[in-house]
PDB file of C-alpha atoms in Angstrom:
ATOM      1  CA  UNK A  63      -4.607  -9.896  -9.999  1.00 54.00           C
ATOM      2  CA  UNK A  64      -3.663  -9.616  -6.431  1.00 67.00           C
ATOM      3  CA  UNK A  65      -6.464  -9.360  -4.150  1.00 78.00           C
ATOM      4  CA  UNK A  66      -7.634  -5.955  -1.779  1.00 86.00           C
ATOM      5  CA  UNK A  67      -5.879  -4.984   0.851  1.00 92.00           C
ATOM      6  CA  UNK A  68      -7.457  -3.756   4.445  1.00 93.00           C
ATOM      7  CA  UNK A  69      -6.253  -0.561   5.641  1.00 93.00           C
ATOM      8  CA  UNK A  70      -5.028  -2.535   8.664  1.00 94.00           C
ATOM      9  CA  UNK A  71      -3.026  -4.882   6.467  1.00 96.00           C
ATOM     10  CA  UNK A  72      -1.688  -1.795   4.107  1.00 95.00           C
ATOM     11  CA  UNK A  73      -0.224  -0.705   7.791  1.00 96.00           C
ATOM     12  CA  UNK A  74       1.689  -4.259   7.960  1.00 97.00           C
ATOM     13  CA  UNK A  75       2.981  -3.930   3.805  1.00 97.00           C
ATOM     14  CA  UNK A  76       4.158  -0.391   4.552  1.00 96.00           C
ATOM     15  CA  UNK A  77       6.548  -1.712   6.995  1.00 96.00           C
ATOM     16  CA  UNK A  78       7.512  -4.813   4.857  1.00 98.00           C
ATOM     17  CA  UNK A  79       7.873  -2.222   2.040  1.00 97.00           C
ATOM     18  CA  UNK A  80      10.440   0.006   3.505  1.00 97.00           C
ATOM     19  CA  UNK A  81      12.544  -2.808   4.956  1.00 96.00           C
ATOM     20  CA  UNK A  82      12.671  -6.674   4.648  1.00 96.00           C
ATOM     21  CA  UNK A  83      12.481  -9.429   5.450  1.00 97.00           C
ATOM     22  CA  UNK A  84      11.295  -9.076   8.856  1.00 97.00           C
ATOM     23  CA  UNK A  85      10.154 -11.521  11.594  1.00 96.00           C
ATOM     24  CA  UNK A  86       6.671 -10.576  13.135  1.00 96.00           C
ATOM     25  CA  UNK A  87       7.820  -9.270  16.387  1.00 94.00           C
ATOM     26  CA  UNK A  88      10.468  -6.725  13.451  1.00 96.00           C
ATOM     27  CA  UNK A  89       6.771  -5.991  12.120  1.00 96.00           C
ATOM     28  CA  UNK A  90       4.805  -5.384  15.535  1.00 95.00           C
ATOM     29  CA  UNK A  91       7.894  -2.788  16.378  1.00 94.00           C
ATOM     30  CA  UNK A  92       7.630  -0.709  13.306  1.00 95.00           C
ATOM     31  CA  UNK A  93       4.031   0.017  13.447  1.00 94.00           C
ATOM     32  CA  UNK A  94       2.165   2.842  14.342  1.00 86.00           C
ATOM     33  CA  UNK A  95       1.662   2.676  18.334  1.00 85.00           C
ATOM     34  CA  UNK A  96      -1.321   4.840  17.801  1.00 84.00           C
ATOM     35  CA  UNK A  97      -3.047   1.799  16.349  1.00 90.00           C
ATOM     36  CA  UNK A  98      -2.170  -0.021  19.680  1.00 90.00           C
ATOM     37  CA  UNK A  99      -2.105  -3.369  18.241  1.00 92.00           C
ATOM     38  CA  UNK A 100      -0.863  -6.454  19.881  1.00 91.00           C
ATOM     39  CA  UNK A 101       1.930  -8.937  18.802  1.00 91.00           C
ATOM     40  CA  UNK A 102      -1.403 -11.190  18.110  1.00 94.00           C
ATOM     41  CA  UNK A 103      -2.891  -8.467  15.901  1.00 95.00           C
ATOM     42  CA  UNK A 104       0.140  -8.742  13.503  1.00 95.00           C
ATOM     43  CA  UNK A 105       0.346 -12.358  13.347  1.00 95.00           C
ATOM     44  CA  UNK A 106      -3.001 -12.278  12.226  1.00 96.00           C
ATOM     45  CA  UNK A 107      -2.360  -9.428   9.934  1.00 96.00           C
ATOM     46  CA  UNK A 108       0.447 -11.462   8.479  1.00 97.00           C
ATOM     47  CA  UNK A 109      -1.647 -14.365   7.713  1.00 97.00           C
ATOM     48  CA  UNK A 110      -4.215 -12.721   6.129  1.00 96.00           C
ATOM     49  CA  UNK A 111      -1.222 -11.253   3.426  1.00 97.00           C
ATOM     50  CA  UNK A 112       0.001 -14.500   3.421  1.00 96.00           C
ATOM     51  CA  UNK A 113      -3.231 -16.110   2.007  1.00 95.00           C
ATOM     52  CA  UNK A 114      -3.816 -12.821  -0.051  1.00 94.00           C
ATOM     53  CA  UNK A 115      -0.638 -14.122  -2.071  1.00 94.00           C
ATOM     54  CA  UNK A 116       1.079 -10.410  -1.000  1.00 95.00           C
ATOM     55  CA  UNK A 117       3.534 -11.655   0.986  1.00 96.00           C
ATOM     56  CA  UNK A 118       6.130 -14.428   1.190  1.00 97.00           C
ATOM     57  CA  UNK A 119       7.562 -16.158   4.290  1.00 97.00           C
ATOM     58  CA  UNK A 120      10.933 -18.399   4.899  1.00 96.00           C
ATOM     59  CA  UNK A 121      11.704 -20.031   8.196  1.00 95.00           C
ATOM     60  CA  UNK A 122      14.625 -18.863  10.166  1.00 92.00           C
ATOM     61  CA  UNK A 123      15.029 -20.917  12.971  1.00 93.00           C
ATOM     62  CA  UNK A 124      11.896 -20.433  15.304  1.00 93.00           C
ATOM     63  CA  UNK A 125      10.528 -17.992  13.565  1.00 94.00           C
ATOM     64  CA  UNK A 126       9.741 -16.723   9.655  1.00 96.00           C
ATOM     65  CA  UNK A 127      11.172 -13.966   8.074  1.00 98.00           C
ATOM     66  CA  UNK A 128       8.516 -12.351   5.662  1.00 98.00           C
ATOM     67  CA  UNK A 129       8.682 -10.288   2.539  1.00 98.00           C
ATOM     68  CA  UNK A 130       6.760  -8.466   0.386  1.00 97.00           C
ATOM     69  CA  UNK A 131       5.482 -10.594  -3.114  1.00 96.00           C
ATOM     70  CA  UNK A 132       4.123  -7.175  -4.274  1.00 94.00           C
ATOM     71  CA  UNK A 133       6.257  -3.930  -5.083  1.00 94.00           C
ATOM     72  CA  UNK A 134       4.070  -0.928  -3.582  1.00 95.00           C
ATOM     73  CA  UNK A 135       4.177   0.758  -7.093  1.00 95.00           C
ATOM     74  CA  UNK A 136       2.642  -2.019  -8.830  1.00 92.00           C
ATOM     75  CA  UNK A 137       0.311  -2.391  -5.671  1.00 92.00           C
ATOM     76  CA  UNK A 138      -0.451   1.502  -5.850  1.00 92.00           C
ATOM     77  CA  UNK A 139      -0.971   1.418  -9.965  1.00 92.00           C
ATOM     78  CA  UNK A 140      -3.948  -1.169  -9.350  1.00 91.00           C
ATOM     79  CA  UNK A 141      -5.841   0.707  -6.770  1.00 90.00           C
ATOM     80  CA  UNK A 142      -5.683   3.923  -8.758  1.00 92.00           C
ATOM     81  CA  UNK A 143      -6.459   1.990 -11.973  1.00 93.00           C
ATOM     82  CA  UNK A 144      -9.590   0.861  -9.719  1.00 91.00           C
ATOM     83  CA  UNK A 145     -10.766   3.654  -8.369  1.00 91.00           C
ATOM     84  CA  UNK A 146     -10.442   5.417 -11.292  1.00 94.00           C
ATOM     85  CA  UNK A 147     -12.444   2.986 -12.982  1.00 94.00           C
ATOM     86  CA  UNK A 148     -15.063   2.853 -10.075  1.00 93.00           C
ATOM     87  CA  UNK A 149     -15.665   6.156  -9.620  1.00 93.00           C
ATOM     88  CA  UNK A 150     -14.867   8.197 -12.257  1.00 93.00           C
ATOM     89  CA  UNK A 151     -15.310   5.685 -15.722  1.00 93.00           C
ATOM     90  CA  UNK A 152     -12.051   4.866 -16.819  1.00 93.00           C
ATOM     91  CA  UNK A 153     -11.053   8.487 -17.044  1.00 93.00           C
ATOM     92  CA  UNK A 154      -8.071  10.123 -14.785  1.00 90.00           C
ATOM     93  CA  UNK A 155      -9.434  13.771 -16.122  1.00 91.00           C
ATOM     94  CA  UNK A 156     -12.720  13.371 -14.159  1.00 91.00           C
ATOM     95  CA  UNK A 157     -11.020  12.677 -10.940  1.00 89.00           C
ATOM     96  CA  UNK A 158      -7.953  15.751 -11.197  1.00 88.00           C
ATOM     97  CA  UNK A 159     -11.221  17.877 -11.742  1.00 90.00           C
ATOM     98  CA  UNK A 160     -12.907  16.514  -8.965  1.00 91.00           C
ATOM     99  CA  UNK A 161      -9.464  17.142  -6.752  1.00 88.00           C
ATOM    100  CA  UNK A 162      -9.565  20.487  -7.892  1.00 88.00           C
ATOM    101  CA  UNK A 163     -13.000  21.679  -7.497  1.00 90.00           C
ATOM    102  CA  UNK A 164     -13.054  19.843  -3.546  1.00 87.00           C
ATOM    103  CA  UNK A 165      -9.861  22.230  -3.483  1.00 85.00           C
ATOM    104  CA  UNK A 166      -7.753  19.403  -2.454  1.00 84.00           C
ATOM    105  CA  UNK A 167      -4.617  20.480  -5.060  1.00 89.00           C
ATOM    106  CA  UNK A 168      -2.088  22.747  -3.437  1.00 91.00           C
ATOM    107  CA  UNK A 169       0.231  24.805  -5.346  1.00 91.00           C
ATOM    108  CA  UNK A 170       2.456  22.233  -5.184  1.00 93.00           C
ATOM    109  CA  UNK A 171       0.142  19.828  -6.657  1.00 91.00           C
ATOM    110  CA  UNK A 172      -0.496  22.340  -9.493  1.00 91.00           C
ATOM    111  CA  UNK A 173       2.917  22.796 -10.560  1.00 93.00           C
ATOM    112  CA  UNK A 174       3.731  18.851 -10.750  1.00 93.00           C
ATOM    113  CA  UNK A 175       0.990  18.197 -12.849  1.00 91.00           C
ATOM    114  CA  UNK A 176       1.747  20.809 -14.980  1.00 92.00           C
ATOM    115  CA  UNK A 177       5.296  19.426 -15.631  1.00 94.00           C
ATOM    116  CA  UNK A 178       3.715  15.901 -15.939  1.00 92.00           C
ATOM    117  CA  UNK A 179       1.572  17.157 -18.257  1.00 91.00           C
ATOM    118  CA  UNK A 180       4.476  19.170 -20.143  1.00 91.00           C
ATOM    119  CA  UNK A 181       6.782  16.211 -20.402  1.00 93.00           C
ATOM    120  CA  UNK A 182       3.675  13.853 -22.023  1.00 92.00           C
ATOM    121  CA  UNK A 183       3.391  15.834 -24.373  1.00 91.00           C
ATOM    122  CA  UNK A 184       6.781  16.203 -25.483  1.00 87.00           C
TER     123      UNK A 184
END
């Protein structure tokens, strides 16, 4: 079971995600300037996944190339699996209803489930 993930260090996996490897400078580049993180901040960032057992790194020279250990599918099918289990018992029904009472589905929303729905039961 791979550990939690900070939001901070889901920024730093959503850039090894949709490219690696990278070095840590490739890393510091890609994210968000909003966040207005240092070269530092990512380091640390990195070594934090790297103990987590979410990432991988390889020397390249000077410097290490990392990658991802975790696909973000399989990472986002655990967190759902937990919070559905945290806060709604196990059950995925609870939390759609909950979505659509907070009116938080759009149209959009509506229709996909729908077809998910359809297909599942075909």
């Amino acid at each position: 079971m791979v550990e939690r993930i900070s939001d901070g260090e889901h920024a730093v996996m959503d850039v090894l995600w949709e490219e690696s490897p990278l070095t840590a400078a490739e890393v510091a580049e890609r994210i968000d300037c909003a966040r207005g993180w240092s070269d530092r901040t990512v380091k640390t960032m990195l070594a934090r996944l790297l103990a987590k057992g979410v990432l991988a790194h390889e020397e390249d020279g000077r410097r290490y190339l990392y990658r991802p250990l975790v696909e973000r599918a399989d990472y986002a099918a655990r967190e759902s699996r937990r919070l559905i289990d945290r806060l709604f018992g196990g059950r995925a029904a609870p939390l759609v209803a909950h979505l659509a009472e907070q009116d938080q589905l759009t149209p959009d929303d509506i229709a996909e489930i729908e077809a998910l729905l359809k297909a599942l039961k075909q």
